[in-house]
Short mmCIF file of C-alpha atoms and ligand atoms in Angstrom, two decimals:
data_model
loop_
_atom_site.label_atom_id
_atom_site.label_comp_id
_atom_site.label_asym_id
_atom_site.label_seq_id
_atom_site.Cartn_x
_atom_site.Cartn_y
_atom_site.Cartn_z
CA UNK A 505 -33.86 -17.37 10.48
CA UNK A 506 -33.26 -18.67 7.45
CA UNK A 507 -34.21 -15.81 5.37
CA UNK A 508 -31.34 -14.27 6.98
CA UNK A 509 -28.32 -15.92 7.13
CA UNK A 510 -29.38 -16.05 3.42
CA UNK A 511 -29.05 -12.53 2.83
CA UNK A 512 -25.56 -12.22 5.50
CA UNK A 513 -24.19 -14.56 3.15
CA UNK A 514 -25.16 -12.87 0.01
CA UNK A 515 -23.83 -9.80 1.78
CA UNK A 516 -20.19 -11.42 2.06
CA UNK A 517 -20.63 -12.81 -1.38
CA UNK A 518 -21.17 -9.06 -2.95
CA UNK A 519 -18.82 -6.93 -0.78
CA UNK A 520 -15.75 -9.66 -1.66
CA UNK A 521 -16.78 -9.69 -5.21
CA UNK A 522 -16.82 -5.67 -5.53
CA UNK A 523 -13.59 -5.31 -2.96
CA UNK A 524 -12.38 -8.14 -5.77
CA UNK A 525 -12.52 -5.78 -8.79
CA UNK A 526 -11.62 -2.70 -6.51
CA UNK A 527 -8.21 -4.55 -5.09
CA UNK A 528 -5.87 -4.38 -8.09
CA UNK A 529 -3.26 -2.76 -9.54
CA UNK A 530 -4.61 0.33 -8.80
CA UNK A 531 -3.59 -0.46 -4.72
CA UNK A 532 -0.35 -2.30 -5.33
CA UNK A 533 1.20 -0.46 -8.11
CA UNK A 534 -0.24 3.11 -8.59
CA UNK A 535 -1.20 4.43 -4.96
CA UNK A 536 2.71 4.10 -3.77
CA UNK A 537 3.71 5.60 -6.65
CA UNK A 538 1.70 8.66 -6.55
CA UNK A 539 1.76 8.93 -2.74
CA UNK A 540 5.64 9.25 -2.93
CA UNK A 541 5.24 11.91 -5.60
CA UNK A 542 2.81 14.06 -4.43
CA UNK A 543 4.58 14.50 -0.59
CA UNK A 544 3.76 11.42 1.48
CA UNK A 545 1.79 12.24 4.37
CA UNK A 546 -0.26 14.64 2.42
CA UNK A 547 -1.47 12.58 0.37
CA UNK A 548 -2.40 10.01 2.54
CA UNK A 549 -4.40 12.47 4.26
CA UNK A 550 -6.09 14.10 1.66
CA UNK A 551 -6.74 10.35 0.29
CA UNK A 552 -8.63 9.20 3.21
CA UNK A 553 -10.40 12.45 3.89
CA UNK A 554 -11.61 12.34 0.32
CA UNK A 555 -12.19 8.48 0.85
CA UNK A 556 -15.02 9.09 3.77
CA UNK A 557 -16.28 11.99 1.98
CA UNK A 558 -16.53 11.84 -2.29
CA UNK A 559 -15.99 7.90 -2.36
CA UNK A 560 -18.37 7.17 0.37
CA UNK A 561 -21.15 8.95 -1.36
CA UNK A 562 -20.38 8.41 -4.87
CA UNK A 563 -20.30 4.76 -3.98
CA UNK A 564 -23.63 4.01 -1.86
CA UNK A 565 -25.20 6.63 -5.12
CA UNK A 566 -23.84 3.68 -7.67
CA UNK A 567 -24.92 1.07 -5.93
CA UNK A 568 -28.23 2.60 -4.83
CA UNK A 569 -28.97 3.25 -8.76
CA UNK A 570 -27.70 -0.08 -9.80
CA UNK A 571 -30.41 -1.97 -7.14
CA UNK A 572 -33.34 0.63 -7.87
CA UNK A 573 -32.92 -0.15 -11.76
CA UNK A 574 -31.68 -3.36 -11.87
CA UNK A 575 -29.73 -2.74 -15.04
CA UNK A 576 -26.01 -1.95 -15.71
CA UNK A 577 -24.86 1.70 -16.27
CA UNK A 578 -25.36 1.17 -19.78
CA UNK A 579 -29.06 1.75 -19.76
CA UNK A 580 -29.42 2.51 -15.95
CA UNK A 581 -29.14 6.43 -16.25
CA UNK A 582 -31.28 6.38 -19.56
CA UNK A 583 -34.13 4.16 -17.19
CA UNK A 584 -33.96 7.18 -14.94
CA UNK A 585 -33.62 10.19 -16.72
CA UNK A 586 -33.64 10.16 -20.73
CA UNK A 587 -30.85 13.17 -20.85
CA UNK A 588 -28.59 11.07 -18.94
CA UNK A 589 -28.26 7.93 -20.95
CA UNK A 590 -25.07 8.91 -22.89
CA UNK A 591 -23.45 9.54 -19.21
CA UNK A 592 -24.18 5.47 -18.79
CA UNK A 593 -22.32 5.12 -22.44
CA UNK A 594 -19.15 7.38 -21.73
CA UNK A 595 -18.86 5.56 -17.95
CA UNK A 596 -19.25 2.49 -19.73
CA UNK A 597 -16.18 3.59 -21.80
CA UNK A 598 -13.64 4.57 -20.32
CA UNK A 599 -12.41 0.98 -19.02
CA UNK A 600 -11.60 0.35 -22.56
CA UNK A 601 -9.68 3.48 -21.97
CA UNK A 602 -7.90 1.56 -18.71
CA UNK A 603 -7.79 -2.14 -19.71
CA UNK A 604 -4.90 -1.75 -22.65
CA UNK A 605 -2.23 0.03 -20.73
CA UNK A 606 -3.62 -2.07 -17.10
CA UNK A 607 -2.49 -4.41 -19.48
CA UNK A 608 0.94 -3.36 -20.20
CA UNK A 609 1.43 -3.09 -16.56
CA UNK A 610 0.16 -6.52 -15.55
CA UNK A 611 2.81 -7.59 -18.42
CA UNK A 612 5.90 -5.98 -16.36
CA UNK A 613 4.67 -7.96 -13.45
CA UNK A 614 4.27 -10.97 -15.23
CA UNK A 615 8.28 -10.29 -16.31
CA UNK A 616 8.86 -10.11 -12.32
CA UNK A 617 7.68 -12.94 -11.86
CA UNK A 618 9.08 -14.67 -14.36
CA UNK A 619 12.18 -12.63 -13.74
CA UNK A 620 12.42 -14.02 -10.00
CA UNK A 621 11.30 -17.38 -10.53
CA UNK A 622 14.45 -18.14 -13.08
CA UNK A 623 17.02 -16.76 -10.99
CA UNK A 624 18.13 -13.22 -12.05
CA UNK A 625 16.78 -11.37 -9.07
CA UNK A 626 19.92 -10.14 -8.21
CA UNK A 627 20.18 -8.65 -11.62
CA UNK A 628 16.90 -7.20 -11.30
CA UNK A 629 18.00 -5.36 -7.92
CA UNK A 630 20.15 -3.03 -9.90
CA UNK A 631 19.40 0.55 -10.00
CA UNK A 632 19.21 0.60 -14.00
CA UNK A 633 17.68 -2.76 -14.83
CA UNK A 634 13.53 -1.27 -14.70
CA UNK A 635 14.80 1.29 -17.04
CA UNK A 636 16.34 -1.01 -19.44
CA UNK A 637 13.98 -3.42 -19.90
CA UNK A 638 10.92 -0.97 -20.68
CA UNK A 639 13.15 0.57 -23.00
CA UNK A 640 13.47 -2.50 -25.05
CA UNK A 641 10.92 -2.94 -27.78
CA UNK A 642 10.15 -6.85 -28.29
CA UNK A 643 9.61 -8.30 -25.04
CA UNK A 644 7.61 -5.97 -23.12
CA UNK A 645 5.73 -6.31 -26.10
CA UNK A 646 5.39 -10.21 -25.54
CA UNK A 647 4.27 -10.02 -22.15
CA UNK A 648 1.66 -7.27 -22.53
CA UNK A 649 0.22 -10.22 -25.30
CA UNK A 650 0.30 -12.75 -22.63
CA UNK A 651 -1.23 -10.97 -20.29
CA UNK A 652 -4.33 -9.82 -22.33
CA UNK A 653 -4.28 -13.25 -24.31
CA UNK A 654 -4.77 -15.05 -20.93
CA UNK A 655 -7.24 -12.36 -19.49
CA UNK A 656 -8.74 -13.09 -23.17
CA UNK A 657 -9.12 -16.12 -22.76
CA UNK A 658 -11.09 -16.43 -19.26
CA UNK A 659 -13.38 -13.72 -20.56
CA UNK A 660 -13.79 -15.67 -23.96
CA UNK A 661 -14.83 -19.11 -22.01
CA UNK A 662 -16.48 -17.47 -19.02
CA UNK A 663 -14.26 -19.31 -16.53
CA UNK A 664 -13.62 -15.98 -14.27
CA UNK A 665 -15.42 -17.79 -11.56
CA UNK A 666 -12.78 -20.24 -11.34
CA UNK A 667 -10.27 -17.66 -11.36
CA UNK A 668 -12.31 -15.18 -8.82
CA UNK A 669 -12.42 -18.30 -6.18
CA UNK A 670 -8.97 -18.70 -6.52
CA UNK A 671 -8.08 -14.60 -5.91
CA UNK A 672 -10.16 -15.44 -2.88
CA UNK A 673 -8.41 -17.35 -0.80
CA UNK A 674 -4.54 -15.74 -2.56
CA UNK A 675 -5.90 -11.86 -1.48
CA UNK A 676 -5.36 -12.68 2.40
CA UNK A 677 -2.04 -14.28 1.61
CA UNK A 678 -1.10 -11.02 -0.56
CA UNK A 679 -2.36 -8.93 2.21
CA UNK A 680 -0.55 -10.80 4.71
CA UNK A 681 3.03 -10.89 2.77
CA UNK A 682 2.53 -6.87 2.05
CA UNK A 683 2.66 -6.47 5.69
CA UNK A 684 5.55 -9.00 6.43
CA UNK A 685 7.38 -7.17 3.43
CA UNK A 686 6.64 -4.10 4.83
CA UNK A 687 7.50 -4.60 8.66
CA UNK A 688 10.82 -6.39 7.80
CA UNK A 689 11.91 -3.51 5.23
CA UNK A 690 10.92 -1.05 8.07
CA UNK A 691 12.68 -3.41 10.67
CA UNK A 692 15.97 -4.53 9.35
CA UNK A 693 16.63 -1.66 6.68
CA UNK A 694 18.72 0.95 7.74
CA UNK A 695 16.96 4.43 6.77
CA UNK A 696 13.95 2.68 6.70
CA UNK A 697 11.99 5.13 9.31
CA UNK A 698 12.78 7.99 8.04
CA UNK A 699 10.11 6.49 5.02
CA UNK A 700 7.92 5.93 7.55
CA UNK A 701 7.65 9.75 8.75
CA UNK A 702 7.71 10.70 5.47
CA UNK A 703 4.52 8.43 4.69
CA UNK A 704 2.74 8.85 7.73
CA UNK A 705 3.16 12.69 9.04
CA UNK A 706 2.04 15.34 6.85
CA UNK A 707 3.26 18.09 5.78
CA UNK A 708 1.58 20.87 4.74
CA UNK A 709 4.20 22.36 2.75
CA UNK A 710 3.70 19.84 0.07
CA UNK A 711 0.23 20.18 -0.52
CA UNK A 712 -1.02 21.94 -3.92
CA UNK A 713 -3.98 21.53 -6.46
CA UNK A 714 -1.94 18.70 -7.71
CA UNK A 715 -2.43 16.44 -3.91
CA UNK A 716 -6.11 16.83 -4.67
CA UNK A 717 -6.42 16.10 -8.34
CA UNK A 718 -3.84 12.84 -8.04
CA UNK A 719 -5.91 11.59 -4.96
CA UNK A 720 -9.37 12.39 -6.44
CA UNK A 721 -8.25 10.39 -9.37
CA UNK A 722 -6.90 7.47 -7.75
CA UNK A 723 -9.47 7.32 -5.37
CA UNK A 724 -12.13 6.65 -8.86
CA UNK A 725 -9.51 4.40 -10.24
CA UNK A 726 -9.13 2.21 -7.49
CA UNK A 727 -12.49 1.59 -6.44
CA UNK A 728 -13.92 1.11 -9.52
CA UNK A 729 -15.80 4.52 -9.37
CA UNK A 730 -17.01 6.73 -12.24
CA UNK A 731 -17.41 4.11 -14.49
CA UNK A 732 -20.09 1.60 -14.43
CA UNK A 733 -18.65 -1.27 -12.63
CA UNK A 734 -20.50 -0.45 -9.30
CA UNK A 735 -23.92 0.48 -10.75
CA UNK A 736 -23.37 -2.95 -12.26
CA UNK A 737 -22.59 -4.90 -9.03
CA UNK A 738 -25.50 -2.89 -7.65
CA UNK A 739 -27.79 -4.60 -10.05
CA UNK A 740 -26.99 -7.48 -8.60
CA UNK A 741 -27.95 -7.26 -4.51
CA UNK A 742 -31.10 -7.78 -3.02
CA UNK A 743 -33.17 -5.04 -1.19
CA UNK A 744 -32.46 -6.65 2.05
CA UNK A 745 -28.42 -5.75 1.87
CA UNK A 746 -27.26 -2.73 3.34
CA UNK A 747 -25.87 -0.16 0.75
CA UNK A 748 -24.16 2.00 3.80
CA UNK A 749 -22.56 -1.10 5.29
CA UNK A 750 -21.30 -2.47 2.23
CA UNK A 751 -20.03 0.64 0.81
CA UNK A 752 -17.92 1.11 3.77
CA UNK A 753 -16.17 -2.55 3.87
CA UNK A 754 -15.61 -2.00 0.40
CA UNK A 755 -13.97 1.30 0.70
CA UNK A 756 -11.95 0.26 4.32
CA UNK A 757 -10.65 -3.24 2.72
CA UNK A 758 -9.46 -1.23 -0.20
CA UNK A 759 -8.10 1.80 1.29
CA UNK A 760 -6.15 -0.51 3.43
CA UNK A 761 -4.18 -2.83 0.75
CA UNK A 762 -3.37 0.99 -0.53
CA UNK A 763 -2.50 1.44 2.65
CA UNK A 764 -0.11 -1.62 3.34
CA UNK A 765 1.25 -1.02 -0.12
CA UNK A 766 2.91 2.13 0.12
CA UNK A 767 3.87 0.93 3.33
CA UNK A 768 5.93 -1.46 2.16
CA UNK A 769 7.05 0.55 -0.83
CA UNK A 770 7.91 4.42 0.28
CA UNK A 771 10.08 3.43 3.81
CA UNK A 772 11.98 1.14 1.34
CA UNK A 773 12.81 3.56 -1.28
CA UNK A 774 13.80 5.78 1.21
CA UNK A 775 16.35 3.21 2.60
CA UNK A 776 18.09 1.75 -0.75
CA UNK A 777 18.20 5.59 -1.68
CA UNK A 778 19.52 6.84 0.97
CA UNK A 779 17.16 9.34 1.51
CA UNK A 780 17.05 11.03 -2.09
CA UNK A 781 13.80 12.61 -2.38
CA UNK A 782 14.45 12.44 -6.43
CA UNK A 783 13.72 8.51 -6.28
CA UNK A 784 10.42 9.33 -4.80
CA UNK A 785 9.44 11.42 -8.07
CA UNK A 786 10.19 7.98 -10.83
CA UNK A 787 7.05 7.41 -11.21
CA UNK A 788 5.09 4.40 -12.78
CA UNK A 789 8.28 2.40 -12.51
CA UNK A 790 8.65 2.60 -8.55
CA UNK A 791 7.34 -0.74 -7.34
CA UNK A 792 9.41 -2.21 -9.91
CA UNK A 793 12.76 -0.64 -9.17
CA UNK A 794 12.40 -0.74 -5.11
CA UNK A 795 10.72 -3.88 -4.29
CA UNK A 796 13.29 -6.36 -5.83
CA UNK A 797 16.10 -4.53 -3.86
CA UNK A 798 13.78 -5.34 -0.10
CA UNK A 799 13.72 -9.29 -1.79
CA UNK A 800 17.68 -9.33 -2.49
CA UNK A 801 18.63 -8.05 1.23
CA UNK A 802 16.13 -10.44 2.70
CA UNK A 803 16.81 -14.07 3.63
CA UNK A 804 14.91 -16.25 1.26
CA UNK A 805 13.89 -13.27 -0.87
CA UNK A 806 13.45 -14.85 -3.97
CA UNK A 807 11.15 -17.50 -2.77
CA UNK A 808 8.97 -14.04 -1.06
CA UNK A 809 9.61 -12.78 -4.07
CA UNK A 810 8.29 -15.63 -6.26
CA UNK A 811 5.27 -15.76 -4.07
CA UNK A 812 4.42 -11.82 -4.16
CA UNK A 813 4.26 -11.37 -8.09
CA UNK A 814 2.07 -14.47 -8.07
CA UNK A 815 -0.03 -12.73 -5.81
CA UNK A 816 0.20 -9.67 -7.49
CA UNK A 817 -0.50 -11.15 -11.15
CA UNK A 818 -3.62 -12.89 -9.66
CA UNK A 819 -5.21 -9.52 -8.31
CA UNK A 820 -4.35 -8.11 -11.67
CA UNK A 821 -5.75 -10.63 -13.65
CA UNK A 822 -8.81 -10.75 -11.96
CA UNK A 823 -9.27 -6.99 -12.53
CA UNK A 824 -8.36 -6.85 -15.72
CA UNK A 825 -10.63 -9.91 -16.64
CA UNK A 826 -13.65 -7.83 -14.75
CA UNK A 827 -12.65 -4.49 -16.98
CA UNK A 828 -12.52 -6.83 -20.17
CA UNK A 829 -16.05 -8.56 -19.28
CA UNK A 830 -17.40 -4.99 -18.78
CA UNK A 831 -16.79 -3.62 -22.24
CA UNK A 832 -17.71 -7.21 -24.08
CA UNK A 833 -20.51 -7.40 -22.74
CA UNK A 834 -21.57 -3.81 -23.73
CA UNK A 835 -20.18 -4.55 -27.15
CA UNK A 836 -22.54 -7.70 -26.84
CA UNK A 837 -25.62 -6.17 -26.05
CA UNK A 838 -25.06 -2.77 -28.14
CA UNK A 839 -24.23 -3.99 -31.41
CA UNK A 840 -25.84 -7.49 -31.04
CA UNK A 841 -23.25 -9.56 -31.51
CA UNK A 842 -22.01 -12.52 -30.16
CA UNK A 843 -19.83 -13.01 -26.71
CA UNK A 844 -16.99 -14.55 -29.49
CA UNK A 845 -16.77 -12.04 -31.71
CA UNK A 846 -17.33 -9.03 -29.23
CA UNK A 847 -14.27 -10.43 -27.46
CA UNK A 848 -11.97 -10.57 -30.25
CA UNK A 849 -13.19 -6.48 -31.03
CA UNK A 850 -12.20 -5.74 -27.65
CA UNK A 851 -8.84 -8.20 -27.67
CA UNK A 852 -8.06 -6.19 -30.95
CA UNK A 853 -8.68 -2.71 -29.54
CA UNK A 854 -6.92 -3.46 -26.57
CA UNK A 855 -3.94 -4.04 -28.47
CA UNK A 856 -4.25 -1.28 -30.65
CA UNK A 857 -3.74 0.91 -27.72
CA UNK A 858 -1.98 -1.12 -25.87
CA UNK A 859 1.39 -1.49 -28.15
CA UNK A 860 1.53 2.44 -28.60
CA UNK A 861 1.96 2.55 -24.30
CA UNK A 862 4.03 -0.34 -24.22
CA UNK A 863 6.43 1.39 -27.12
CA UNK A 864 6.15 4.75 -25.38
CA UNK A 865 9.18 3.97 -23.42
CA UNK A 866 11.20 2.78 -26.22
CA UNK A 867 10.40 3.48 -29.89
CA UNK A 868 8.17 6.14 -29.35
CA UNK A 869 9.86 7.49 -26.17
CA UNK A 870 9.91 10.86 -28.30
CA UNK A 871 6.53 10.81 -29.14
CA UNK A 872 4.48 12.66 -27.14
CA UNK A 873 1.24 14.62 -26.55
CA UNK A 874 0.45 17.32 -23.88
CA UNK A 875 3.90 15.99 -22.65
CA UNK A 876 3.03 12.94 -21.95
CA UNK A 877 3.69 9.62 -23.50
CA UNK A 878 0.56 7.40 -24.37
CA UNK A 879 0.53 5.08 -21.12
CA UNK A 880 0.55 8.39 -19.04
CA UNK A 881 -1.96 10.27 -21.73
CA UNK A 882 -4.86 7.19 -21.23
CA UNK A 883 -4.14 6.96 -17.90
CA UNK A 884 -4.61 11.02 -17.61
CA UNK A 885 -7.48 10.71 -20.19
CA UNK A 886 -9.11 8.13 -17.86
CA UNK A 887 -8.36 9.21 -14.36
CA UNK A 888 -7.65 12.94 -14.71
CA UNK A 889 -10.21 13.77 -17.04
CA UNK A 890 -13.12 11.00 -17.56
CA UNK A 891 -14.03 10.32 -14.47
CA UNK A 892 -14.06 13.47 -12.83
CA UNK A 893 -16.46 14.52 -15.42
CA UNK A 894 -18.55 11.64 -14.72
CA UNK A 895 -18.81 11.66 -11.40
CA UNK A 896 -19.68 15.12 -11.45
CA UNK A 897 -22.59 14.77 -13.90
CA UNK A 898 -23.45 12.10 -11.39
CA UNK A 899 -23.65 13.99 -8.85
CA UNK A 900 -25.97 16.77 -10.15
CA UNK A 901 -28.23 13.88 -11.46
CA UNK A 902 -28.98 12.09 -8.07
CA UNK A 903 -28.39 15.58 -6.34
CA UNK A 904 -30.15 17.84 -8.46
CA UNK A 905 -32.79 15.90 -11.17
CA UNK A 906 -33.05 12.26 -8.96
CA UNK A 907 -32.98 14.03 -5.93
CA UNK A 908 -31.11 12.42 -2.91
CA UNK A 909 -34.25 10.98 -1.26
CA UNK A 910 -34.80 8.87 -4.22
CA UNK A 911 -31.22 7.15 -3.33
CA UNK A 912 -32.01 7.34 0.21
CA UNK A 913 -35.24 5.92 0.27
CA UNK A 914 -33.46 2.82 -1.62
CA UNK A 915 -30.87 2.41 0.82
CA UNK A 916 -33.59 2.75 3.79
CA UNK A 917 -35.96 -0.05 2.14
CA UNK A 918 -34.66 -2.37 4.93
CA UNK A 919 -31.63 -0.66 6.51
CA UNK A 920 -31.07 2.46 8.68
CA UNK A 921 -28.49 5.20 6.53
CA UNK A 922 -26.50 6.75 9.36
CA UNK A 923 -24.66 9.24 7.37
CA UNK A 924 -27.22 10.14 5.13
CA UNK A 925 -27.05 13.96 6.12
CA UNK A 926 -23.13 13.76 5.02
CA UNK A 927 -24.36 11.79 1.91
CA UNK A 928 -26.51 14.86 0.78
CA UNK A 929 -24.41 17.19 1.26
CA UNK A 930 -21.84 15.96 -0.18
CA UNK A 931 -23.14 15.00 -3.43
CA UNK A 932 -25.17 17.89 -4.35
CA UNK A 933 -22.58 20.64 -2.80
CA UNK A 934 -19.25 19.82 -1.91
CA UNK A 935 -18.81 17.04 -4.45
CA UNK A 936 -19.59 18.55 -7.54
CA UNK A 937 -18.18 22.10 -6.56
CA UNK A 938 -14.82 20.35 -5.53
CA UNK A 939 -14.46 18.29 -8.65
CA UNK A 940 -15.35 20.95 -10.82
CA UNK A 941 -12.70 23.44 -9.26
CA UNK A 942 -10.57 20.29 -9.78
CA UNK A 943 -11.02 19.67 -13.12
CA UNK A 944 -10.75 23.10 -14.72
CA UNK A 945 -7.38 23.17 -12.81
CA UNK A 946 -6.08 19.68 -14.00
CA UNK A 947 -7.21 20.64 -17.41
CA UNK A 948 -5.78 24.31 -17.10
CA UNK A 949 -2.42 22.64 -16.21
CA UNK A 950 -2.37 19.54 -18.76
CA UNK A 951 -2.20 22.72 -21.56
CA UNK A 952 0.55 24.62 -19.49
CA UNK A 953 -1.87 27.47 -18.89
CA UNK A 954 -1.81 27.72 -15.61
CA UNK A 955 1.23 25.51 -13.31
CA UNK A 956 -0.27 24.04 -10.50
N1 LIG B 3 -9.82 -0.78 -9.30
C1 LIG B 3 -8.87 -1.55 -10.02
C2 LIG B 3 -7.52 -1.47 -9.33
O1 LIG B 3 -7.37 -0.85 -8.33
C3 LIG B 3 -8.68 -1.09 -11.43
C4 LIG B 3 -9.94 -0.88 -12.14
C5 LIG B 3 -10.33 0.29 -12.64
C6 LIG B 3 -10.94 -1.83 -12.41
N2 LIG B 3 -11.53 0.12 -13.23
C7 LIG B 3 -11.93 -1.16 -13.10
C8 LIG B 3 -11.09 -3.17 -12.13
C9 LIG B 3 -13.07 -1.79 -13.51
C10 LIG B 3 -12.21 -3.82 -12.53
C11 LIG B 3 -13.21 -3.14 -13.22
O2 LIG B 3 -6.57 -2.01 -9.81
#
């Protein structure tokens, strides 16, 4: 008896802490945005499908390597397979890649907030205001620094458990208001259901290459695949937890905050747009154009309002904080140095590429490369490029060198593995076949050769 509600509650403990670094950003911000752009419906379908499919099996094959090893991805494909250590290292990399321009991000929202809180959310609710602030050069600026000071800061003292008990108990409230935001929008907003169609049905028409490499990428980003973090997290369980089980709440409590998101996002730009698919194509900046138009036509919007970019900044700051920790303590054990001074490399870095995405859409709006400015280039670098290429020399290393069994027979030390049969084939045939097509085509595309 005992031995076992141990191990429930250390199951709890690790799928909330790894749904915790998964829920971000990434859910809020980014999957509206590119679900809108790349045809609705489509892309919701082609998220999930690769959801059960590449994210199911990349994810128990993380995990499963994290608890054989023990070790974080730095050294844990080097413990199994000398060739593969520098895959550990470039994983290990790329959320320095992420963090600076996350950063820049969580900085807008922190402006929101702000922005709410003192009263000029009716200003805000104006078609042009998202465009002029990012277009100003000193204060986005001074919010991206608060934002990665503050993250800083935790990581510098250690206090993220303070911060990850608080995220806790705010993520049901966020979840909660996303789907109050989102009924009343789809409720009381005239025009609103047409977004919902648009969202929910596919259609087919839309679909190109593009669906697939957008949704492959976001489907890394936002669970924290291709890069480390859940090889790391996997160090940490004990043999008695089950992978399959975990894996799965992980992926359905992310998938559906993605879920509720665009939910609450797409119907709405439909309504205040009146239906102009051209305001489903802005991009990066859609969240923060349509949601403060749904606050100004509700009652008591700006307290909602107030309450959701709390939310929000909380389940940014606690991913950012875990992508910060990540690369100091690689820095730490790599070059030997101390937590202090590895955090002030990786506060310095950060800002190095930080200011270049922040200025991207002011001063250095006309600076660009592959035709992209630098916030869209790292998060291409990162997303389009990195990680596919990770998790496809991931795959032919547990499907090809480890063999499958080996992850198998670590998720079946005390568990049953239900879908093991889809596990192995997917990772040793569909996976890496799909993600290579993918990636030559992405590439292909990013140098105009080929338009996808
Ligand atoms: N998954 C996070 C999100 O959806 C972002 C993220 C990417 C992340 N890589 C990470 C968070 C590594 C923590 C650690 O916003």
């Amino acid at each position: 008896m005992e031995s076992k509600r141990s191990s429930f509650s250390g199951k709890i403990g690790f799928v909330l802490a790894a749904a915790g670094s998964a829920v971000g950003l990434g859910n809020i911000w980014r999957f509206p945005y590119l679900a809108a752009k790349y045809g609705g419906g489509i892309f919701l379908l082609v998220y999930v499908a690769l959801s059960v499919t590449f994210g199911f099996s990349l994810m128990v094959a993380e995990i499963a390597i994290g608890r054989k090893t023990g070790k974080s991805a730095v050294t844990a494909f080097g413990e199994l397979d000398k060739r593969f250590s520098l895959v550990g290292l470039v994983a290990s990399l790329v959320p320095m890649l992420i963090l600076p321009y996350y950063s820049v991000i969580g900085g807008w929202v922190l402006k929101y907030f702000a922005g709410v809180v003192s009263g000029s959310a009716s200003a805000m609710a104006s078609d042009t205001y998202f465009g002029d602030y990012i277009g100003k050069v000193g204060e986005p600026l001074l919010w991206f620094a608060l934002f990665i000071g503050v993250t800083a800061i935790v990581v510098l003292f250690g206090v993220e458990k303070g911060i990850e008990k608080v995220s806790k108990i705010m993520m049901p409230v966020l979840v909660a208001l996303t789907l109050f935001i989102a009924l009343y929008t789809i409720f009381t907003v005239d025009g609103a259901w047409e977004g919902v169609k648009y969202y929910l049905l596919p259609d087919f028409s839309k679909f190109s290459i593009m669906t697939v490499v957008s949704a492959m990428g976001q489907l890394f980003y936002s669970m924290s695949l291709a890069m480390g973090i859940m090889i790391t997290y996997g160090s940490y369980i004990k043999k008695e937890i089950s992978i399959e089980k975990s894996a799965k709440q992980i992926e359905i409590f992310d998938t559906g905050v993605a879920f509720l998101a665009g939910l609450m996002i797409i119907p709405a730009v439909f309504a205040f747009s009146g239906g102009d698919e051209s305001a489903l194509a802005q991009g990066p900046g859609l969240m923060f154009v349509t949601l403060p138009k749904v606050f100004e036509a509700m009652p008591g919007g700006t307290v909602i309002g107030a309450i959701f970019f709390f939310m929000v900044i909380l389940a940014a700051l606690t991913s950012s904080i875990s992508l910060m920790e990540t690369i100091v303590s690689i820095f730490m054990d790599k070059f030997k140095i101390g937590r202090r001074a590895s955090c002030f490399i990786v506060l310095g870095l950060s800002v190095l590429l930080g200011v270049p995405s922040s200025l991207g859409y002011s001063l250095w709006s006309e600076f660009k490369i592959m035709g992209m400015q630098m916030l869209d280039l790292f998060d291409f670098l990162s997303n389009s490029l990195m990680m596919p290429i990770i998790a496809f020399i991931t795959c032919v290393f547990v499907g090809f060198v480890l063999k499958p069994k080996t992850i198998i027979d670590e998720v079946t030390i005390d568990n049953k593995f239900k879908w093991q049969k889809l596990f192995s084939a997917v990772i040793r045939y569909v996976a890496p076949v799909c993600i290579l097509a993918i990636l030559v085509s992405s590439i292909l595309s990013a140098f105009g050769i080929i338009k996808i």
